[in-house]
DNA sequence: ATGGACACCTGTGGGC
DNA sequence: TGCCCACAGGTGTCCA
């Protein structure tokens, strides 16, 4: 489900309501949702209870909540969340009806005394929560992202170890276009594979890759190295435009699989030109959008506008 | 380096 | 109604 716009919508909601909240209790209903956690279930719970949530931070599709220090800590810790294909984080008041497929619940008391249940809901269990150590990074941590959301030190200079391999995302103010262009030049792989490579640039998944490629009139298998500098810059500009517009409307929701922290859908599905539009006329040329099987998933494109070149 | 298959999972919808 | 198949916003690993 969730790509950058959906994760950012969740992050922004958490930042508003759980910054400064204290964890009072944790329940784990399915330990498979702790698959990225390196300790045990009881260690996960014991580490969280009593901590204060200091912020809500994101890079690409990873989000994390930096935690207050405890005396025994050797490093700053954070609660990392990855939503996988079907993960949600719902913030409910205590008497709110149960949510199906709830895997983990954090019971919180906000700074103003309001009590919440932060419910990690995940149909397919490809997502997870985990506690991880934060570390300084070579590229200056989440500085660019921090500037965007007003994140304070020390959180702006640290990244969880598990997120260290994730490249800056296109909405990060310190996103390095030149670095990404250099990576394109070295890759013989199709451009869509490269857009989905979270180590080159992060946050893009199947929806926003297909949408960006449709806007740029590029075929998914066009080798990245064959793109001119101008074409690459045009593509990155479309990527940023699509991601920013999707963030502005709360992401893309097709069904029950993506909701914000209040359980509300996003509206970007109304703006889709290619993804999920199989058989509908291309909004540029009228030819039917086609779905190709590709990498064990689907790629949606206009066969007229998006041809392989050379 | 590159691309393909597959594993991890549950749920939904279409065709018969 | 039931059964089977295809398909779903991600990531990681193994193998030619």
Coordinates of C-alpha atoms in Angstrom, one line a residue, chain A residues 12 17 26 29 37 54 61 73-74 76 78 90 119 131 142 161-162 181 191 198 222 235 252 261 271 275 310:
Chain A
X12 CA 2.4 14.0 10.0
X17 CA -0.8 14.0 18.3
X26 CA 2.2 -2.4 24.9
X29 CA -0.9 -9.9 19.2
X37 CA 13.0 -6.2 15.7
X54 CA 10.1 12.8 21.1
X61 CA 8.9 4.7 3.2
X73 CA 20.8 3.2 27.1
X74 CA 24.1 3.0 25.1
X76 CA 19.5 6.9 21.3
X78 CA 13.7 4.9 18.1
X90 CA -4.4 4.1 13.6
X119 CA -2.8 0.5 16.7
X131 CA 13.2 -0.8 18.2
X142 CA 17.7 13.9 8.1
X161 CA 20.7 1.7 11.8
X162 CA 18.1 -0.2 9.7
X181 CA 21.7 11.5 -12.3
X191 CA 14.3 3.1 -15.5
X198 CA 15.5 2.7 -2.5
X222 CA 14.1 2.1 -21.0
X235 CA 11.6 12.8 -14.9
X252 CA -3.8 7.2 -2.7
X261 CA -4.2 7.7 11.4
X271 CA -5.7 12.0 -10.1
X275 CA -1.8 3.1 -12.4
X310 CA 16.7 3.4 -29.6

